[in-house]
Amino acid sequence: MYRGGPGQWAWLLHRWSGVAVLLFLLIHILDTGLVLFGPQVYDKVVGLYTHPVFRVGEVGLVAAVLYHALNGIRITLIDFYPELTERQRPLFYAVVSVFVLLFLPTAYLMLETLLW
Amino acid sequence: MAELTAAGGRTRPAGKLELYAWLFMRVSGVVLLFLALGHLAIMHLLEGVDKINFAFVAGRWSNPLWRFYDWFLLALALVHGFNGVRVMVDDYVRRPGLRVFSLVMLWVLTLVFLVAGTLVIVLFQVPVGG
Amino acid sequence: MALVYHQHEVVIVGAGGAGLMAALALRGRDVAVLSKLHPVRSHTGAAQGGIGAALGNMEEDHWEWHMFDTVKGSDYLADQDAVEILAREAVETVMDLEHWGLPFSRTPEGKIAQRKFGGHTKEYGKEAVRRSCYAADRTGHMILQTCYQQGIRHQVKYYNEYMVVELLVESGRTAGVVAVSIADGQLHVFHAKAVLFATGGFGRMYEVTSNAHALTGDGVAVAWQAGVPIEDMEFFQFHPTGIYRLGILITEGARGEGGKLLNGKGERFMERYAPSMLDLAPRDIISRCIYRELREGRGIHGQGYVHLDLTHLGAKVIHEKLPDITDFVRTYLGIDPVKEPIPVQPTAHYAMGGIPTDMWGRVVVDEKNKILPGFYAAGECACVSVHGANRLGTNSLVDILVFGRRAGRDIARYVGENEYPPLAPHAGEATGERLARLREGRNGSGGRAESVADLRETLQREMMEKASVFRTSGLLAQMSEKLFELRQRFQNVVIQDRSTVFNTDLMEALELGFLLDVAEATVAAALARSESRGAHFREDFPQRDDQNWLKHSLAYRGADGKIEFKYKPVTITRFEPKERKY
Amino acid sequence: MHIRLRVKRFEAGKDREPYWSEYGLEVEATDRVLDALHRVKWHQDGTLTFRRSCAHGVCGSDAMLINGRNRLACKVLIRDVGDHIAVEPLRGYPVIRDLVVDQSAFFRKYESVQPYLVADGEPPARERRQSPAERERFDDTTKCILCMACTTSCPVFWPNPEYVGPAAIVNAHRFLFDSRDTEKEGRLARLNAGDGVWRCRTIFNCVEACPREINITRAIGEVKKALLLQKG
Ligand SMILES: Cc1cc2nc3c(=O)[nH]c(=O)nc-3n(C[C@H](O)[C@H](O)[C@H](O)COP(=O)(O)OP(=O)(O)OC[C@H]3O[C@@H](n4cnc5c(N)ncnc54)[C@H](O)[C@@H]3O)c2cc1C
Ligand code: HEM
Ligand code: SF4
Ligand code: F3S
Ligand code: FES
């Protein structure tokens, strides 16, 4: 394993979170497509999503999108303001911090009903 | 000295494709930031999956603005995501034949999903009195 | 193994500043540049301080002043007709470099910036002048890059990682070279009308040196083995400020910007030795002064070093003008030169001597300047002689470029006028057999197997002790015996690596052979010269002796292996020898 | 101090797979890793093969993977890497032997960006003028010693040796932002190609690897921006 800096890990995560979100999106297009077959079919399938396994997966999805979005902003900022390259490490830590700040309460709210 | 490899100064002319693709990723990213995070916030935080059912969708899509919002999100995310994978294919798939095949498949898939998703959003009829 | 045959009108050996400049002067012709290192790894890239030229961009300056300083700096041993060319052509050479893209540092008006350097003065010695054109403290790096880049532009043909091991001379004419391609061990014969050697220096014969590992005097030794004499080998310059123990150079530019040398008592000791030039006196003088201070117990904490103090220059000057040396000092010593002085000691730096040439880079083989047709030399491996007994800072970069180019121009003329000389049918085969013996461990006369590293380390240590800054006949005689012993032991060297692929073990063995050659010539010439002049200081003959020694030495290897000398007069045109005071 | 030095070995045309050799030796904490390699080569195993020349970080010969990172062996001190040291050849180019890789493809990429000044018209008798600010504009990228550490640390390059790579871009930048150069278009077009500058994903490994502390990603960003703002 090459011992790269934070940028390397940021990129790996960005890449695979993007792929994960894309896969979800494809599934989501298919399941939403079921609305064309009427309420019985749709409600039955979508009802599966209330299963705890899916609930946890859903939190994972939110994490992936959130991280990908925040890091995407970091990259876009650096791209349009090359002088920010000098601050790439702090920027990465900012992404991580904002991620934690937003993700923890969100995850709590989303899983709240499961916990009770 | 002996040349052990051929991978050198070969260039693949790209016109402005790579430039626009790169720019698109950033612009669509920023738009997606609002669309996708907004969507997630509404669906998974304010509402919660247990509230999502046929009636909910029907209610939402009775407003064309929401239909447009969802379609726009779908289209943008699809193209953004597929372009992302296209870049990955360029990075990882080295065998020329396999590469072309992967890229073609990718575009076919994108088109299929885009058309399918669009059809769903356009064709969906809100049941009378629903 | 069969030899691979090539034919090129011109073969240039060495891709440092001198070789590349010659190649550029020959662009459009059938030229091959052979180098044992990739061109951008050449040691020209390590030069820091600058290139001297009387541009007069910052204050009044004239090439005559530059010429005078060079002659005086050489302790009057330089040939003044050659120095005149150096000083005059320096200006256009610097302009050429600028036009080719060299990113010089600039003055506020956008001209090439210049700074002070040791021994460079205005009005024939009045005070220091700003003459050194620089690109921060990586002038050599930029020169090497710029020349290499232009070479790419003009499609110069490079043979990289080819090590030249033999010069082919057929019936009094140069016919080519024999080289090993390092990557696969294949032996190649290059048949050529003209050959230029630009193989750089040989500081690696000393233990503490600013020179790269690759600087082992290959070209000088190979030429010597082909019967060419070598000139002025007794003059080897020690640069006063190498990083303690490591020998890594701290450019004179640091003193040019105002850095001071301090001894263990905190005194600026150069005030005592060179009251007008102080820390910017020439290198031979400062190196001796440092050794004196050390001998008399005034090193820092009684150790073998003094301090180079830059702390008063302030962070801005240090970071802007001396960024690389700041990096070296931080990396290797963990010291911040903005806050702390740097421990320094003299370091083996530059060979004034080398393959004798005339002003067109043509190699001459006797005291009457008889030419060996088709053989040229330029750069540090050559001796024109523009540096005489001591080179001034910034003058080597001028030398390699001015005379590299002149050699290139004359080669263009020569190859236009001449056909390929005949090549002996078995050229290179004896060399091939010798290398194969070495590689296969069939070397030696059956004595104890010797290791290259042990012999080299002994050589370097002993040369440092016995033939460096201060010399006596006793020490030199001991060194001479030591070299005889090392030469014997070298016959029994056995290397471990039997492979043909990138065999650096074999290369190091060959390089040790070259180092032994140049060391023998150095010691013999130093023993012969019973005077002190420039970098050659004999404690038993501390005075300069113009009566007997205002002449160049030419060392020949006799048939019996003994070294013999001939002497050649110094050309004096404008400046009569005077006592040298700063 | 005592260290354990492991070196990944391979000889083209002889070995099928790389293997590791391990050496124990005494060194000073302030020695360079290059010194340790030399000590092994000179006193333990003469077959150990690597490139080196200047020994102080200016010639670019001895970039290699040291404890998982690209470094110059002559610019890393033992105390910076500890007493367990693992050394491997740079990734992504064919290994010729041990730590020596084939550089030819690397230099072909470098050459492809026209790494030389092109200035139209007859040069003036004296120097072309350039203000200190104009000179400063490209200072950072003039420092490159072509050591290959950046390109071979780039995760985009590893699977895709066609990527022109940070080192070539750095050297294109050196001329793109030189006020004297007049050949911007050709160079920009080259970098706009499919294997050009757009392959860079802002990973910053190159910056961390560069022994000359060049802000490579910034240079790449500036080239991207120049392409973006280019007319036509
Ligand atoms: C640290 C340092 C700083 C310096 N600073 C300055 C300065 O500020 N100003 C100044 O004027 N001078 C300076 N000098 C001196 C100057 O840099 C050198 O004298 C000069 O660069 C030598 O150039 P060259 O072209 O002769 O040789 P080099 O640049 O040393 O090149 C030698 C070439 O020969 C090749 N070669 C060697 N042997 C063989 C072989 N057997 N077969 C094939 N190829 C071979 C090598 O591969 C290399 O390409 C400095 C020197 C050092 C060491
Ligand atoms: C929410 C806001 C989003 C932002 C700000 C964003 C931003 C970005 C950016 C800037 C890139 C380019 C990275 C690069 O060139 O190095 C990128 C790549 C990518 N994005 Fe997004 N994106 C977002 C949402 C999405 C979504 C919803 C998907 C899935 C459908 C997605 C999938 C991808 C993929 C697969 C890549 C390619 C990754 C790579 O090349 O390494 N992104 N994203
Ligand atoms: S940019 Fe830095 S790491 Fe890359 S080749 Fe140049 S010096 Fe080496
Ligand atoms: S590591 Fe590679 S992706 Fe770009 S920032 Fe450096 S070139
Ligand atoms: S040996 Fe020159 S950079 Fe390390």
CSV table of C-alpha atoms in Angstrom, one decimal, chain C residues 361-567:
chain,number,residue,atom,x,y,z
C,361,GLY,CA,39.3,22.4,-27.6
C,362,ARG,CA,41.8,20.5,-29.7
C,363,VAL,CA,43.8,18.1,-27.6
C,364,VAL,CA,47.5,18.7,-27.7
C,365,VAL,CA,50.0,16.0,-26.9
C,366,ASP,CA,53.3,17.8,-26.2
C,367,GLU,CA,54.9,21.0,-25.0
C,368,LYS,CA,54.9,22.4,-28.5
C,369,ASN,CA,51.1,22.1,-28.8
C,370,LYS,CA,51.1,19.3,-31.3
C,371,ILE,CA,47.6,18.3,-32.0
C,372,LEU,CA,46.1,14.8,-32.0
C,373,PRO,CA,43.7,15.1,-34.9
C,374,GLY,CA,40.1,14.5,-34.2
C,375,PHE,CA,40.4,14.5,-30.4
C,376,TYR,CA,38.8,17.3,-28.5
C,377,ALA,CA,38.2,18.0,-24.8
C,378,ALA,CA,36.2,20.6,-22.9
C,379,GLY,CA,34.8,21.3,-19.5
C,380,GLU,CA,36.3,20.3,-16.2
C,381,CYS,CA,38.1,17.3,-17.7
C,382,ALA,CA,40.0,19.6,-20.0
C,383,CYS,CA,42.8,22.1,-19.2
C,384,VAL,CA,42.9,25.0,-21.6
C,385,SER,CA,44.3,26.5,-19.3
C,386,VAL,CA,42.0,29.3,-18.1
C,387,HIS,CA,42.1,28.5,-14.4
C,388,GLY,CA,45.9,28.1,-13.9
C,389,ALA,CA,46.7,27.2,-10.4
C,390,ASN,CA,43.3,28.2,-8.9
C,391,ARG,CA,39.9,28.7,-10.4
C,392,LEU,CA,37.7,31.6,-9.5
C,393,GLY,CA,34.1,31.0,-8.6
C,394,THR,CA,31.7,31.2,-11.5
C,395,ASN,CA,34.5,30.7,-14.0
C,396,SER,CA,33.9,27.0,-14.5
C,397,LEU,CA,30.4,27.4,-15.9
C,398,VAL,CA,31.8,30.0,-18.3
C,399,ASP,CA,34.7,27.7,-19.2
C,400,ILE,CA,32.5,24.7,-20.0
C,401,LEU,CA,30.1,26.7,-22.1
C,402,VAL,CA,32.6,29.0,-24.0
C,403,PHE,CA,35.0,26.2,-24.7
C,404,GLY,CA,32.4,23.5,-25.2
C,405,ARG,CA,31.0,25.7,-27.9
C,406,ARG,CA,34.3,26.5,-29.5
C,407,ALA,CA,35.2,22.8,-29.6
C,408,GLY,CA,31.8,22.2,-31.2
C,409,ARG,CA,32.5,24.8,-33.9
C,410,ASP,CA,35.9,23.5,-34.7
C,411,ILE,CA,34.7,20.0,-34.8
C,412,ALA,CA,32.1,21.1,-37.4
C,413,ARG,CA,35.0,22.4,-39.5
C,414,TYR,CA,37.1,19.3,-39.0
C,415,VAL,CA,34.5,16.7,-39.9
C,416,GLY,CA,33.7,18.7,-43.0
C,417,GLU,CA,37.3,18.5,-44.1
C,418,ASN,CA,38.1,14.9,-43.2
C,419,GLU,CA,37.0,11.3,-44.0
C,420,TYR,CA,36.5,8.6,-41.4
C,421,PRO,CA,39.8,7.2,-40.3
C,422,PRO,CA,40.2,3.5,-40.8
C,423,LEU,CA,39.2,1.4,-37.8
C,424,ALA,CA,41.3,-1.6,-36.8
C,425,PRO,CA,39.4,-4.9,-37.3
C,426,HIS,CA,39.6,-6.0,-33.7
C,427,ALA,CA,39.1,-2.6,-32.1
C,428,GLY,CA,37.6,-2.9,-28.6
C,429,GLU,CA,38.0,-6.6,-28.3
C,430,ALA,CA,40.9,-6.5,-25.9
C,431,THR,CA,38.8,-4.2,-23.7
C,432,GLY,CA,35.9,-6.6,-24.0
C,433,GLU,CA,38.1,-9.4,-22.8
C,434,ARG,CA,39.3,-7.3,-19.9
C,435,LEU,CA,35.8,-6.4,-18.8
C,436,ALA,CA,34.7,-10.1,-19.1
C,437,ARG,CA,37.6,-11.2,-16.9
C,438,LEU,CA,36.6,-8.6,-14.3
C,439,ARG,CA,32.9,-9.5,-14.5
C,440,GLU,CA,33.5,-13.2,-14.3
C,441,GLY,CA,35.9,-13.0,-11.4
C,442,ARG,CA,38.8,-14.3,-13.5
C,443,ASN,CA,40.8,-11.2,-12.5
C,444,GLY,CA,44.1,-11.1,-10.7
C,445,SER,CA,47.3,-13.0,-10.3
C,446,GLY,CA,45.9,-15.4,-7.7
C,447,GLY,CA,46.7,-13.2,-4.7
C,448,ARG,CA,44.2,-12.3,-2.0
C,449,ALA,CA,40.9,-11.1,-3.5
C,450,GLU,CA,40.5,-7.4,-3.0
C,451,SER,CA,37.4,-5.4,-2.7
C,452,VAL,CA,36.7,-2.2,-4.7
C,453,ALA,CA,35.2,-0.5,-1.8
C,454,ASP,CA,38.1,-1.1,0.6
C,455,LEU,CA,40.6,0.1,-1.9
C,456,ARG,CA,38.6,3.2,-2.8
C,457,GLU,CA,38.0,4.1,0.8
C,458,THR,CA,41.7,3.8,1.5
C,459,LEU,CA,42.6,5.9,-1.5
C,460,GLN,CA,40.2,8.6,-0.5
C,461,ARG,CA,41.2,8.8,3.1
C,462,GLU,CA,44.9,8.8,2.3
C,463,MET,CA,44.6,11.4,-0.4
C,464,MET,CA,42.8,13.6,2.1
C,465,GLU,CA,45.5,13.2,4.6
C,466,LYS,CA,48.6,13.4,2.4
C,467,ALA,CA,47.8,15.3,-0.8
C,468,SER,CA,45.1,17.8,-0.1
C,469,VAL,CA,45.4,21.5,1.0
C,470,PHE,CA,48.8,21.3,2.7
C,471,ARG,CA,51.5,19.2,1.1
C,472,THR,CA,55.1,18.2,2.0
C,473,SER,CA,57.5,16.1,0.1
C,474,GLY,CA,57.4,13.6,2.9
C,475,LEU,CA,53.7,13.1,2.8
C,476,LEU,CA,53.5,13.1,-1.0
C,477,ALA,CA,56.3,10.4,-1.1
C,478,GLN,CA,54.3,8.3,1.3
C,479,MET,CA,51.2,8.8,-0.8
C,480,SER,CA,53.1,7.8,-3.8
C,481,GLU,CA,54.1,4.5,-2.2
C,482,LYS,CA,50.6,4.0,-1.0
C,483,LEU,CA,49.4,4.4,-4.6
C,484,PHE,CA,51.9,1.9,-5.8
C,485,GLU,CA,50.5,-0.6,-3.3
C,486,LEU,CA,46.9,0.2,-4.1
C,487,ARG,CA,47.7,-0.3,-7.8
C,488,GLN,CA,49.1,-3.7,-7.1
C,489,ARG,CA,46.1,-4.7,-5.0
C,490,PHE,CA,43.8,-3.4,-7.7
C,491,GLN,CA,45.1,-6.1,-10.0
C,492,ASN,CA,43.5,-8.6,-7.6
C,493,VAL,CA,40.1,-6.9,-7.4
C,494,VAL,CA,37.2,-9.4,-7.5
C,495,ILE,CA,33.7,-8.1,-7.8
C,496,GLN,CA,30.6,-10.0,-6.6
C,497,ASP,CA,28.2,-9.2,-9.4
C,498,ARG,CA,28.4,-11.6,-12.3
C,499,SER,CA,25.4,-10.2,-14.2
C,500,THR,CA,25.4,-8.3,-17.4
C,501,VAL,CA,22.3,-6.3,-16.5
C,502,PHE,CA,23.0,-2.9,-15.0
C,503,ASN,CA,26.2,-4.1,-13.3
C,504,THR,CA,27.1,-1.2,-11.1
C,505,ASP,CA,29.6,-3.4,-9.2
C,506,LEU,CA,31.6,-3.6,-12.4
C,507,MET,CA,31.3,0.1,-13.1
C,508,GLU,CA,32.6,0.9,-9.7
C,509,ALA,CA,35.6,-1.3,-10.3
C,510,LEU,CA,36.4,0.5,-13.6
C,511,GLU,CA,35.9,3.9,-11.9
C,512,LEU,CA,38.3,2.9,-9.2
C,513,GLY,CA,40.9,2.2,-11.9
C,514,PHE,CA,40.3,5.7,-13.3
C,515,LEU,CA,40.6,7.3,-9.9
C,516,LEU,CA,43.9,5.5,-9.2
C,517,ASP,CA,45.2,7.0,-12.5
C,518,VAL,CA,44.3,10.5,-11.7
C,519,ALA,CA,45.5,10.2,-8.2
C,520,GLU,CA,48.9,9.0,-9.3
C,521,ALA,CA,49.2,11.8,-11.8
C,522,THR,CA,48.2,14.3,-9.1
C,523,VAL,CA,50.6,13.1,-6.5
C,524,ALA,CA,53.5,12.8,-9.0
C,525,ALA,CA,52.9,16.3,-10.3
C,526,ALA,CA,52.6,17.7,-6.8
C,527,LEU,CA,55.8,16.0,-5.7
C,528,ALA,CA,57.6,17.4,-8.7
C,529,ARG,CA,56.5,21.0,-8.3
C,530,SER,CA,58.7,22.4,-5.6
C,531,GLU,CA,57.0,25.7,-5.1
C,532,SER,CA,53.6,26.9,-3.8
C,533,ARG,CA,51.2,28.4,-6.3
C,534,GLY,CA,47.4,28.7,-6.1
C,535,ALA,CA,45.8,25.6,-4.8
C,536,HIS,CA,49.1,23.7,-4.7
C,537,PHE,CA,50.7,24.6,-1.3
C,538,ARG,CA,54.0,23.0,-0.3
C,539,GLU,CA,54.9,23.6,3.3
C,540,ASP,CA,58.5,22.8,2.4
C,541,PHE,CA,58.4,25.4,-0.5
C,542,PRO,CA,55.9,28.0,0.7
C,543,GLN,CA,56.9,30.7,-1.9
C,544,ARG,CA,55.9,31.0,-5.5
C,545,ASP,CA,58.9,30.5,-7.7
C,546,ASP,CA,58.3,32.2,-11.1
C,547,GLN,CA,62.0,31.7,-12.0
C,548,ASN,CA,61.6,28.0,-12.2
C,549,TRP,CA,58.0,27.2,-12.1
C,550,LEU,CA,56.0,29.6,-14.2
C,551,LYS,CA,55.1,26.7,-16.5
C,552,HIS,CA,52.5,24.0,-17.0
C,553,SER,CA,53.3,20.4,-16.2
C,554,LEU,CA,52.5,17.6,-18.6
C,555,ALA,CA,52.4,14.1,-17.1
C,556,TYR,CA,53.0,11.1,-19.3
C,557,ARG,CA,52.7,7.5,-18.3
C,558,GLY,CA,55.9,5.8,-19.5
C,559,ALA,CA,56.0,2.4,-20.9
C,560,ASP,CA,57.2,1.0,-17.6
C,561,GLY,CA,54.3,2.6,-15.8
C,562,LYS,CA,56.4,5.4,-14.4
C,563,ILE,CA,55.2,8.9,-14.7
C,564,GLU,CA,57.4,11.4,-16.6
C,565,PHE,CA,57.0,15.1,-17.0
C,566,LYS,CA,57.4,17.7,-19.7
C,567,TYR,CA,56.8,21.4,-19.1
